[in-house]
mmCIF file of C-alpha atoms in Angstrom:
data_model
loop_
_atom_site.group_PDB
_atom_site.id
_atom_site.type_symbol
_atom_site.label_atom_id
_atom_site.label_comp_id
_atom_site.label_asym_id
_atom_site.label_seq_id
_atom_site.Cartn_x
_atom_site.Cartn_y
_atom_site.Cartn_z
ATOM 1 C CA MET A 1 0.243 -10.789 -16.459
ATOM 2 C CA GLN A 2 2.727 -7.969 -16.896
ATOM 3 C CA VAL A 3 4.095 -5.574 -14.243
ATOM 4 C CA LEU A 4 6.202 -2.528 -14.956
ATOM 5 C CA VAL A 5 8.705 -1.710 -12.217
ATOM 6 C CA MET A 6 10.719 1.478 -12.011
ATOM 7 C CA SER A 7 12.625 3.412 -9.350
ATOM 8 C CA ASP A 8 14.827 6.426 -8.653
ATOM 9 C CA THR A 9 13.506 8.777 -11.260
ATOM 10 C CA HIS A 10 14.403 11.788 -9.030
ATOM 11 C CA GLY A 11 11.945 14.388 -10.274
ATOM 12 C CA ASP A 12 11.927 13.457 -13.952
ATOM 13 C CA SER A 13 8.235 12.978 -14.691
ATOM 14 C CA ARG A 14 8.947 12.976 -18.460
ATOM 15 C CA VAL A 15 10.921 9.735 -18.281
ATOM 16 C CA ILE A 16 8.145 8.156 -16.213
ATOM 17 C CA GLU A 17 5.576 9.100 -18.830
ATOM 18 C CA LYS A 18 7.864 7.979 -21.680
ATOM 19 C CA VAL A 19 8.324 4.468 -20.138
ATOM 20 C CA ARG A 20 4.634 4.181 -19.329
ATOM 21 C CA GLY A 21 3.942 4.923 -22.939
ATOM 22 C CA PHE A 22 5.832 1.822 -23.999
ATOM 23 C CA TYR A 23 3.531 -0.399 -21.910
ATOM 24 C CA PRO A 24 0.097 1.149 -21.665
ATOM 25 C CA ASN A 25 -1.668 -2.177 -21.053
ATOM 26 C CA VAL A 26 0.373 -3.705 -18.228
ATOM 27 C CA ASP A 27 -1.648 -5.031 -15.307
ATOM 28 C CA THR A 28 0.161 -3.023 -12.642
ATOM 29 C CA MET A 29 2.839 -0.309 -12.492
ATOM 30 C CA ILE A 30 5.201 0.021 -9.503
ATOM 31 C CA HIS A 31 7.512 2.883 -8.478
ATOM 32 C CA CYS A 32 9.986 1.838 -5.841
ATOM 33 C CA GLY A 33 10.602 5.353 -4.513
ATOM 34 C CA ASP A 34 12.684 8.514 -5.010
ATOM 35 C CA SER A 35 10.262 9.807 -7.594
ATOM 36 C CA GLU A 36 10.643 13.206 -5.878
ATOM 37 C CA LEU A 37 7.093 13.945 -7.077
ATOM 38 C CA ALA A 38 3.943 14.625 -5.096
ATOM 39 C CA PHE A 39 2.061 11.462 -4.173
ATOM 40 C CA ALA A 40 -0.847 12.549 -6.411
ATOM 41 C CA HIS A 41 1.262 13.695 -9.360
ATOM 42 C CA ALA A 42 -0.264 12.600 -12.651
ATOM 43 C CA ALA A 43 2.846 10.645 -13.793
ATOM 44 C CA ILE A 44 2.569 8.272 -10.804
ATOM 45 C CA ALA A 45 -1.052 8.710 -9.737
ATOM 46 C CA ASP A 46 -2.286 5.215 -10.521
ATOM 47 C CA MET A 47 0.905 3.346 -9.586
ATOM 48 C CA LYS A 48 1.702 1.236 -6.549
ATOM 49 C CA LYS A 49 4.361 3.455 -4.950
ATOM 50 C CA VAL A 50 6.457 3.941 -1.842
ATOM 51 C CA ARG A 51 8.535 6.675 -0.244
ATOM 52 C CA GLY A 52 12.259 6.843 -0.890
ATOM 53 C CA ASN A 53 14.859 8.741 1.158
ATOM 54 C CA CYS A 54 14.487 11.737 -1.209
ATOM 55 C CA ASP A 55 10.750 11.834 -1.210
ATOM 56 C CA ASN A 56 9.231 14.575 0.962
ATOM 57 C CA ASP A 57 5.486 13.943 0.526
ATOM 58 C CA GLN A 58 4.349 12.136 3.690
ATOM 59 C CA ALA A 59 1.442 10.568 1.860
ATOM 60 C CA PHE A 60 3.829 7.926 0.474
ATOM 61 C CA PRO A 61 3.915 4.690 2.541
ATOM 62 C CA ASP A 62 7.259 3.216 3.531
ATOM 63 C CA GLU A 63 6.248 -0.093 2.078
ATOM 64 C CA ALA A 64 3.394 -1.769 0.218
ATOM 65 C CA VAL A 65 2.127 -5.336 0.190
ATOM 66 C CA PHE A 66 -0.429 -6.366 -2.398
ATOM 67 C CA GLU A 67 -1.481 -9.229 -4.693
ATOM 68 C CA ILE A 68 -1.424 -9.371 -8.390
ATOM 69 C CA GLY A 69 -3.288 -12.545 -9.313
ATOM 70 C CA ASP A 70 -1.959 -15.185 -6.977
ATOM 71 C CA VAL A 71 1.405 -13.443 -6.384
ATOM 72 C CA THR A 72 2.153 -11.398 -3.317
ATOM 73 C CA PHE A 73 4.405 -8.376 -3.895
ATOM 74 C CA PHE A 74 6.376 -6.520 -1.265
ATOM 75 C CA VAL A 75 7.592 -3.069 -2.367
ATOM 76 C CA THR A 76 9.910 -0.737 -0.504
ATOM 77 C CA HIS A 77 12.583 1.768 -1.484
ATOM 78 C CA GLY A 78 15.383 -0.033 0.344
ATOM 79 C CA HIS A 79 17.022 2.662 2.464
ATOM 80 C CA LEU A 80 15.211 1.514 5.597
ATOM 81 C CA PHE A 81 16.646 -1.991 5.041
ATOM 82 C CA ASN A 82 20.214 -0.911 4.244
ATOM 83 C CA VAL A 83 20.112 -2.588 0.804
ATOM 84 C CA LYS A 84 23.354 -0.906 -0.288
ATOM 85 C CA SER A 85 25.119 -3.200 2.225
ATOM 86 C CA SER A 86 23.071 -6.355 2.095
ATOM 87 C CA ILE A 87 19.535 -7.520 1.273
ATOM 88 C CA LEU A 88 19.385 -9.742 4.305
ATOM 89 C CA SER A 89 17.038 -7.397 6.298
ATOM 90 C CA LEU A 90 14.893 -6.957 3.163
ATOM 91 C CA SER A 91 14.670 -10.717 2.743
ATOM 92 C CA TYR A 92 13.497 -11.139 6.395
ATOM 93 C CA ARG A 93 10.710 -8.578 5.797
ATOM 94 C CA ALA A 94 9.686 -10.178 2.526
ATOM 95 C CA LYS A 95 9.371 -13.510 4.246
ATOM 96 C CA GLU A 96 7.309 -11.908 7.105
ATOM 97 C CA VAL A 97 4.696 -10.736 4.647
ATOM 98 C CA ASP A 98 4.762 -13.990 2.590
ATOM 99 C CA ALA A 99 5.941 -12.200 -0.548
ATOM 100 C CA GLN A 100 6.902 -14.113 -3.654
ATOM 101 C CA ILE A 101 8.341 -10.991 -5.261
ATOM 102 C CA ALA A 102 10.078 -8.111 -3.491
ATOM 103 C CA CYS A 103 10.756 -4.898 -5.467
ATOM 104 C CA PHE A 104 13.163 -2.249 -4.247
ATOM 105 C CA GLY A 105 15.472 0.546 -5.451
ATOM 106 C CA HIS A 106 17.849 2.918 -3.665
ATOM 107 C CA SER A 107 21.111 1.459 -4.906
ATOM 108 C CA HIS A 108 20.416 2.436 -8.606
ATOM 109 C CA ILE A 109 21.878 -0.936 -9.566
ATOM 110 C CA LEU A 110 19.634 -3.260 -11.510
ATOM 111 C CA GLY A 111 19.423 -6.902 -10.557
ATOM 112 C CA ALA A 112 17.204 -9.946 -10.052
ATOM 113 C CA GLU A 113 17.841 -12.963 -7.860
ATOM 114 C CA VAL A 114 15.954 -15.569 -5.887
ATOM 115 C CA ILE A 115 16.723 -16.048 -2.223
ATOM 116 C CA ASP A 116 14.692 -18.508 -0.112
ATOM 117 C CA ASP A 117 11.950 -18.783 -2.794
ATOM 118 C CA VAL A 118 11.533 -14.930 -3.005
ATOM 119 C CA LEU A 119 12.359 -13.113 -6.247
ATOM 120 C CA PHE A 120 14.157 -9.791 -5.503
ATOM 121 C CA ILE A 121 14.004 -7.201 -8.267
ATOM 122 C CA ASN A 122 15.819 -3.813 -8.388
ATOM 123 C CA PRO A 123 14.960 -2.120 -11.640
ATOM 124 C CA GLY A 124 17.945 0.222 -11.484
ATOM 125 C CA SER A 125 17.406 3.944 -12.108
ATOM 126 C CA LEU A 126 15.806 5.839 -14.973
ATOM 127 C CA LEU A 127 17.872 8.912 -14.151
ATOM 128 C CA LYS A 128 21.210 8.112 -12.506
ATOM 129 C CA PRO A 129 22.198 4.478 -13.057
ATOM 130 C CA ARG A 130 25.149 2.925 -11.192
ATOM 131 C CA GLY A 131 27.298 0.036 -12.298
ATOM 132 C CA ARG A 132 26.406 0.561 -15.980
ATOM 133 C CA LYS A 133 25.640 3.452 -18.272
ATOM 134 C CA GLU A 134 22.077 2.474 -19.312
ATOM 135 C CA LYS A 135 19.130 3.982 -17.521
ATOM 136 C CA SER A 136 16.797 1.119 -16.721
ATOM 137 C CA PHE A 137 13.446 -0.307 -15.661
ATOM 138 C CA ALA A 138 11.967 -3.809 -15.484
ATOM 139 C CA ILE A 139 9.058 -5.676 -16.945
ATOM 140 C CA VAL A 140 7.972 -8.713 -15.000
ATOM 141 C CA GLU A 141 5.934 -11.292 -16.776
ATOM 142 C CA ILE A 142 4.057 -13.713 -14.494
ATOM 143 C CA SER A 143 2.939 -17.108 -15.712
ATOM 144 C CA ASN A 144 1.831 -20.266 -13.940
ATOM 145 C CA ALA A 145 5.297 -21.787 -14.321
ATOM 146 C CA TYR A 146 7.770 -18.931 -14.125
ATOM 147 C CA PHE A 147 8.575 -15.279 -13.564
ATOM 148 C CA GLN A 148 10.317 -13.559 -16.487
ATOM 149 C CA VAL A 149 12.249 -10.377 -15.656
ATOM 150 C CA ASN A 150 13.299 -8.183 -18.579
ATOM 151 C CA PHE A 151 15.507 -5.155 -17.906
ATOM 152 C CA LEU A 152 15.151 -2.404 -20.484
ATOM 153 C CA THR A 153 16.636 0.993 -21.195
ATOM 154 C CA ASP A 154 14.740 4.305 -21.195
ATOM 155 C CA ASP A 155 14.467 3.755 -24.972
ATOM 156 C CA ASN A 156 12.797 0.360 -24.486
ATOM 157 C CA VAL A 157 15.848 -1.648 -25.541
ATOM 158 C CA CYS A 158 16.302 -4.964 -23.757
ATOM 159 C CA ILE A 159 19.449 -5.117 -21.637
ATOM 160 C CA SER A 160 18.947 -8.591 -20.241
ATOM 161 C CA SER A 161 16.268 -11.247 -19.579
ATOM 162 C CA HIS A 162 16.073 -13.668 -16.710
ATOM 163 C CA GLN A 163 13.620 -16.541 -16.088
ATOM 164 C CA PHE A 164 12.914 -17.931 -12.625
ATOM 165 C CA LEU A 165 10.747 -20.994 -11.927
ATOM 166 C CA ARG A 166 7.876 -20.481 -9.570
#
């Protein structure tokens, strides 16, 4: 299974549509907030999505918990968990909902790491990256043995790949 994860597009529906075009057959698409679009906007209409600190539409939930196959995902923007300081609060919440994968944004800094058997993924930003010049998103490949996280640029060029045992 493949999951596309993006965040912090800040009103740029064109970059969302561009990235979606690279992966039209993924199993699920996730937007981790700060789309700054209406909840029902066509660019994000069929995505799993949450509200970021810059999203005004109250239809967005603060968090989402769902399953893709046998994997439980927890998605939030991150501002309510102070992820710019630490992901400790986020890790507690991920454990509360029994998530295997937690996706978040807010910091605009891409990264993937496992803490207490939970894979945390921040896809970076497709508009205003921090810590590097490349705008980024993530593709998560789920197999029975591992999670593969590939970070890619807005031109679909691979920045880095990381494999984590399940």
